[in-house]
Every structure is written in structure tokens, then in C-alpha cells.
Amino acid sequence: MTLNVFDICREGTHVLGPGNRYVIWVQGCRQRCPHCMTPESRDMDSGTVIDTGDLAADIVLARGIDGITVSGGEPFLQAEALADLLSRVRASRPEMTVIVYTGYTFAELQAMEGAGKLIALSDIIIDGRYIDRLNDNRGIRGSGNQRVIAVTGRLDAYIPEMESGARKQQMVANPDGTFSSIGVPPRGNLKQ
């Protein structure tokens, strides 16, 4: 099975959930939220196609990684491939926690065909469309309408910080010599 990916942070980051997290930004989104944090990930026909078995092996072998955060694009447009990936990782590393961002509400996800397995493999789902005027510069959610939903309870102790803690960002060097910022930026830093 394959997954269409926009970008990956293999080294891990502490800004998109508790612990050191392997981050996957999937490619493709139909929501078109104004002031999207990663508008480059919207195009359904771009990205890099990666075998889920190969990516799972990379995650399992990554040292010092405590969990996985999946963002986008829209992860639930590739729910089956992500569920395959996460099932493979959990078979070897059951302690890894999973956070998934989505532009859909949790109720929409529950009614969405094919979403159930990805929901079940997630510890936290951050749901809802990004609304720039509701960006309160708090937590790891983009705007105040988005909810940090505990699916398993494994990350319950971190929910207050995820909802309203201080925002953090990390700069990473890209192979081409440019830099990218990881994390949820403050309101007003995204202009389209």
C-alpha cells in the first residue's frame, strides 16, 4: 500500500505533541481553509508516493522517537493507507502514541466511510477546519474551534497543554539549504 506524502520530519520534534515526535504531512486536501498553514500540501496530484511498509520500517527504527503526529493536507483522505502504516508501526512499537490533525469534525469522521480504523489507531484527534479569526495563539491546535479529542486516554495528561499551552516553533534545515518552520504559527504569520 502507498501513502502520498508532502513532507516528513524524521529527526523528531517536540512542538506537535508530547515527547519527540516523528511528523508526517500528507499530500492532498479539498477543504481550502483561508490562511492554511501548509497550502502547498493541498494539491491532490503533487507529493511523494511512499510505500507504507518502507515508511513503517523507518519509523520503527528511528531512535528517540516517542510518537507520531500526522497532519496535512487532509489525513482522512488517505485513511486506509495511514491505518496500514500505523498498524505496522504499532505491531513493533505499541508504546508509540499517535496524534492526527483533520479539517473534519469528529462527527463527520464517524460518519465517513473508511475512517474508523484510523480513528481507532489514533490517541488524539485534533478536529475542525482552521478559522484564522479564531486563532487564539494557544496550544497545538490552529484555532479555538478545533478540539483536542482523546480517543484512547493514553495522552489525557497532556490535553490541557495541547489545548491552551504556549505555542512553540522549531526551525529545521532542509537538504537544499533552506529552512522550514515546524509548529503552529501565531495568528497573522500566514498571509494568502
JSON list of N, CA and C in Angstrom, two decimals, residues 63-94:
[
{"chain": "A", "resi": 63, "resn": "ARG", "atom": "N", "xyz": [15.50, 6.33, 16.23]},
{"chain": "A", "resi": 63, "resn": "ARG", "atom": "CA", "xyz": [15.90, 6.37, 17.64]},
{"chain": "A", "resi": 63, "resn": "ARG", "atom": "C", "xyz": [15.34, 7.61, 18.31]},
{"chain": "A", "resi": 64, "resn": "GLY", "atom": "N", "xyz": [14.93, 7.44, 19.55]},
{"chain": "A", "resi": 64, "resn": "GLY", "atom": "CA", "xyz": [14.49, 8.57, 20.35]},
{"chain": "A", "resi": 64, "resn": "GLY", "atom": "C", "xyz": [13.12, 9.13, 19.97]},
{"chain": "A", "resi": 65, "resn": "ILE", "atom": "N", "xyz": [12.35, 8.38, 19.21]},
{"chain": "A", "resi": 65, "resn": "ILE", "atom": "CA", "xyz": [11.01, 8.83, 18.81]},
{"chain": "A", "resi": 65, "resn": "ILE", "atom": "C", "xyz": [9.97, 8.22, 19.76]},
{"chain": "A", "resi": 66, "resn": "ASP", "atom": "N", "xyz": [9.11, 9.10, 20.32]},
{"chain": "A", "resi": 66, "resn": "ASP", "atom": "CA", "xyz": [8.08, 8.66, 21.26]},
{"chain": "A", "resi": 66, "resn": "ASP", "atom": "C", "xyz": [6.72, 8.49, 20.63]},
{"chain": "A", "resi": 67, "resn": "GLY", "atom": "N", "xyz": [6.50, 9.16, 19.51]},
{"chain": "A", "resi": 67, "resn": "GLY", "atom": "CA", "xyz": [5.18, 9.12, 18.90]},
{"chain": "A", "resi": 67, "resn": "GLY", "atom": "C", "xyz": [5.19, 9.66, 17.49]},
{"chain": "A", "resi": 68, "resn": "ILE", "atom": "N", "xyz": [4.01, 9.66, 16.89]},
{"chain": "A", "resi": 68, "resn": "ILE", "atom": "CA", "xyz": [3.83, 10.09, 15.51]},
{"chain": "A", "resi": 68, "resn": "ILE", "atom": "C", "xyz": [2.74, 11.15, 15.50]},
{"chain": "A", "resi": 69, "resn": "THR", "atom": "N", "xyz": [2.98, 12.23, 14.77]},
{"chain": "A", "resi": 69, "resn": "THR", "atom": "CA", "xyz": [1.94, 13.23, 14.51]},
{"chain": "A", "resi": 69, "resn": "THR", "atom": "C", "xyz": [1.72, 13.27, 13.01]},
{"chain": "A", "resi": 70, "resn": "VAL", "atom": "N", "xyz": [0.44, 13.21, 12.61]},
{"chain": "A", "resi": 70, "resn": "VAL", "atom": "CA", "xyz": [0.09, 13.22, 11.19]},
{"chain": "A", "resi": 70, "resn": "VAL", "atom": "C", "xyz": [-0.74, 14.47, 10.94]},
{"chain": "A", "resi": 71, "resn": "SER", "atom": "N", "xyz": [-0.32, 15.24, 9.95]},
{"chain": "A", "resi": 71, "resn": "SER", "atom": "CA", "xyz": [-1.02, 16.45, 9.57]},
{"chain": "A", "resi": 71, "resn": "SER", "atom": "C", "xyz": [-1.13, 16.47, 8.05]},
{"chain": "A", "resi": 72, "resn": "GLY", "atom": "N", "xyz": [-1.35, 17.62, 7.50]},
{"chain": "A", "resi": 72, "resn": "GLY", "atom": "CA", "xyz": [-1.52, 17.62, 6.05]},
{"chain": "A", "resi": 72, "resn": "GLY", "atom": "C", "xyz": [-1.39, 18.97, 5.43]},
{"chain": "A", "resi": 73, "resn": "GLY", "atom": "N", "xyz": [-2.09, 18.90, 4.32]},
{"chain": "A", "resi": 73, "resn": "GLY", "atom": "CA", "xyz": [-3.09, 18.06, 3.69]},
{"chain": "A", "resi": 73, "resn": "GLY", "atom": "C", "xyz": [-4.15, 17.57, 4.68]},
{"chain": "A", "resi": 74, "resn": "GLU", "atom": "N", "xyz": [-4.93, 16.64, 4.18]},
{"chain": "A", "resi": 74, "resn": "GLU", "atom": "CA", "xyz": [-6.00, 16.04, 4.98]},
{"chain": "A", "resi": 74, "resn": "GLU", "atom": "C", "xyz": [-5.76, 14.56, 5.16]},
{"chain": "A", "resi": 75, "resn": "PRO", "atom": "N", "xyz": [-5.34, 14.13, 6.36]},
{"chain": "A", "resi": 75, "resn": "PRO", "atom": "CA", "xyz": [-5.04, 12.73, 6.59]},
{"chain": "A", "resi": 75, "resn": "PRO", "atom": "C", "xyz": [-6.18, 11.77, 6.28]},
{"chain": "A", "resi": 76, "resn": "PHE", "atom": "N", "xyz": [-7.41, 12.16, 6.55]},
{"chain": "A", "resi": 76, "resn": "PHE", "atom": "CA", "xyz": [-8.51, 11.22, 6.38]},
{"chain": "A", "resi": 76, "resn": "PHE", "atom": "C", "xyz": [-8.87, 10.97, 4.92]},
{"chain": "A", "resi": 77, "resn": "LEU", "atom": "N", "xyz": [-8.27, 11.72, 3.99]},
{"chain": "A", "resi": 77, "resn": "LEU", "atom": "CA", "xyz": [-8.42, 11.39, 2.57]},
{"chain": "A", "resi": 77, "resn": "LEU", "atom": "C", "xyz": [-7.57, 10.18, 2.22]},
{"chain": "A", "resi": 78, "resn": "GLN", "atom": "N", "xyz": [-6.63, 9.83, 3.10]},
{"chain": "A", "resi": 78, "resn": "GLN", "atom": "CA", "xyz": [-5.78, 8.65, 2.92]},
{"chain": "A", "resi": 78, "resn": "GLN", "atom": "C", "xyz": [-5.88, 7.75, 4.15]},
{"chain": "A", "resi": 79, "resn": "ALA", "atom": "N", "xyz": [-7.08, 7.65, 4.69]},
{"chain": "A", "resi": 79, "resn": "ALA", "atom": "CA", "xyz": [-7.30, 6.92, 5.94]},
{"chain": "A", "resi": 79, "resn": "ALA", "atom": "C", "xyz": [-6.84, 5.47, 5.87]},
{"chain": "A", "resi": 80, "resn": "GLU", "atom": "N", "xyz": [-7.12, 4.79, 4.76]},
{"chain": "A", "resi": 80, "resn": "GLU", "atom": "CA", "xyz": [-6.76, 3.37, 4.66]},
{"chain": "A", "resi": 80, "resn": "GLU", "atom": "C", "xyz": [-5.25, 3.18, 4.67]},
{"chain": "A", "resi": 81, "resn": "ALA", "atom": "N", "xyz": [-4.54, 4.00, 3.92]},
{"chain": "A", "resi": 81, "resn": "ALA", "atom": "CA", "xyz": [-3.07, 3.89, 3.88]},
{"chain": "A", "resi": 81, "resn": "ALA", "atom": "C", "xyz": [-2.46, 4.26, 5.23]},
{"chain": "A", "resi": 82, "resn": "LEU", "atom": "N", "xyz": [-2.98, 5.30, 5.88]},
{"chain": "A", "resi": 82, "resn": "LEU", "atom": "CA", "xyz": [-2.46, 5.68, 7.20]},
{"chain": "A", "resi": 82, "resn": "LEU", "atom": "C", "xyz": [-2.75, 4.59, 8.23]},
{"chain": "A", "resi": 83, "resn": "ALA", "atom": "N", "xyz": [-3.93, 3.98, 8.17]},
{"chain": "A", "resi": 83, "resn": "ALA", "atom": "CA", "xyz": [-4.24, 2.89, 9.09]},
{"chain": "A", "resi": 83, "resn": "ALA", "atom": "C", "xyz": [-3.28, 1.72, 8.88]},
{"chain": "A", "resi": 84, "resn": "ASP", "atom": "N", "xyz": [-2.95, 1.42, 7.62]},
{"chain": "A", "resi": 84, "resn": "ASP", "atom": "CA", "xyz": [-1.99, 0.37, 7.33]},
{"chain": "A", "resi": 84, "resn": "ASP", "atom": "C", "xyz": [-0.63, 0.71, 7.93]},
{"chain": "A", "resi": 85, "resn": "LEU", "atom": "N", "xyz": [-0.18, 1.94, 7.72]},
{"chain": "A", "resi": 85, "resn": "LEU", "atom": "CA", "xyz": [1.10, 2.40, 8.25]},
{"chain": "A", "resi": 85, "resn": "LEU", "atom": "C", "xyz": [1.12, 2.29, 9.78]},
{"chain": "A", "resi": 86, "resn": "LEU", "atom": "N", "xyz": [0.11, 2.84, 10.43]},
{"chain": "A", "resi": 86, "resn": "LEU", "atom": "CA", "xyz": [0.10, 2.84, 11.89]},
{"chain": "A", "resi": 86, "resn": "LEU", "atom": "C", "xyz": [-0.04, 1.44, 12.48]},
{"chain": "A", "resi": 87, "resn": "SER", "atom": "N", "xyz": [-0.78, 0.58, 11.82]},
{"chain": "A", "resi": 87, "resn": "SER", "atom": "CA", "xyz": [-0.87, -0.82, 12.27]},
{"chain": "A", "resi": 87, "resn": "SER", "atom": "C", "xyz": [0.49, -1.49, 12.22]},
{"chain": "A", "resi": 88, "resn": "ARG", "atom": "N", "xyz": [1.24, -1.24, 11.17]},
{"chain": "A", "resi": 88, "resn": "ARG", "atom": "CA", "xyz": [2.59, -1.81, 11.04]},
{"chain": "A", "resi": 88, "resn": "ARG", "atom": "C", "xyz": [3.52, -1.30, 12.14]},
{"chain": "A", "resi": 89, "resn": "VAL", "atom": "N", "xyz": [3.44, 0.02, 12.40]},
{"chain": "A", "resi": 89, "resn": "VAL", "atom": "CA", "xyz": [4.30, 0.60, 13.44]},
{"chain": "A", "resi": 89, "resn": "VAL", "atom": "C", "xyz": [3.92, 0.03, 14.80]},
{"chain": "A", "resi": 90, "resn": "ARG", "atom": "N", "xyz": [2.64, -0.01, 15.10]},
{"chain": "A", "resi": 90, "resn": "ARG", "atom": "CA", "xyz": [2.19, -0.49, 16.41]},
{"chain": "A", "resi": 90, "resn": "ARG", "atom": "C", "xyz": [2.51, -1.97, 16.63]},
{"chain": "A", "resi": 91, "resn": "ALA", "atom": "N", "xyz": [2.63, -2.74, 15.56]},
{"chain": "A", "resi": 91, "resn": "ALA", "atom": "CA", "xyz": [2.99, -4.15, 15.71]},
{"chain": "A", "resi": 91, "resn": "ALA", "atom": "C", "xyz": [4.37, -4.30, 16.34]},
{"chain": "A", "resi": 92, "resn": "SER", "atom": "N", "xyz": [5.28, -3.35, 16.05]},
{"chain": "A", "resi": 92, "resn": "SER", "atom": "CA", "xyz": [6.64, -3.39, 16.60]},
{"chain": "A", "resi": 92, "resn": "SER", "atom": "C", "xyz": [6.85, -2.43, 17.76]},
{"chain": "A", "resi": 93, "resn": "ARG", "atom": "N", "xyz": [6.13, -1.31, 17.74]},
{"chain": "A", "resi": 93, "resn": "ARG", "atom": "CA", "xyz": [6.33, -0.27, 18.75]},
{"chain": "A", "resi": 93, "resn": "ARG", "atom": "C", "xyz": [4.97, 0.15, 19.33]},
{"chain": "A", "resi": 94, "resn": "PRO", "atom": "N", "xyz": [4.32, -0.72, 20.09]},
{"chain": "A", "resi": 94, "resn": "PRO", "atom": "CA", "xyz": [2.98, -0.42, 20.61]},
{"chain": "A", "resi": 94, "resn": "PRO", "atom": "C", "xyz": [2.93, 0.78, 21.55]}
]
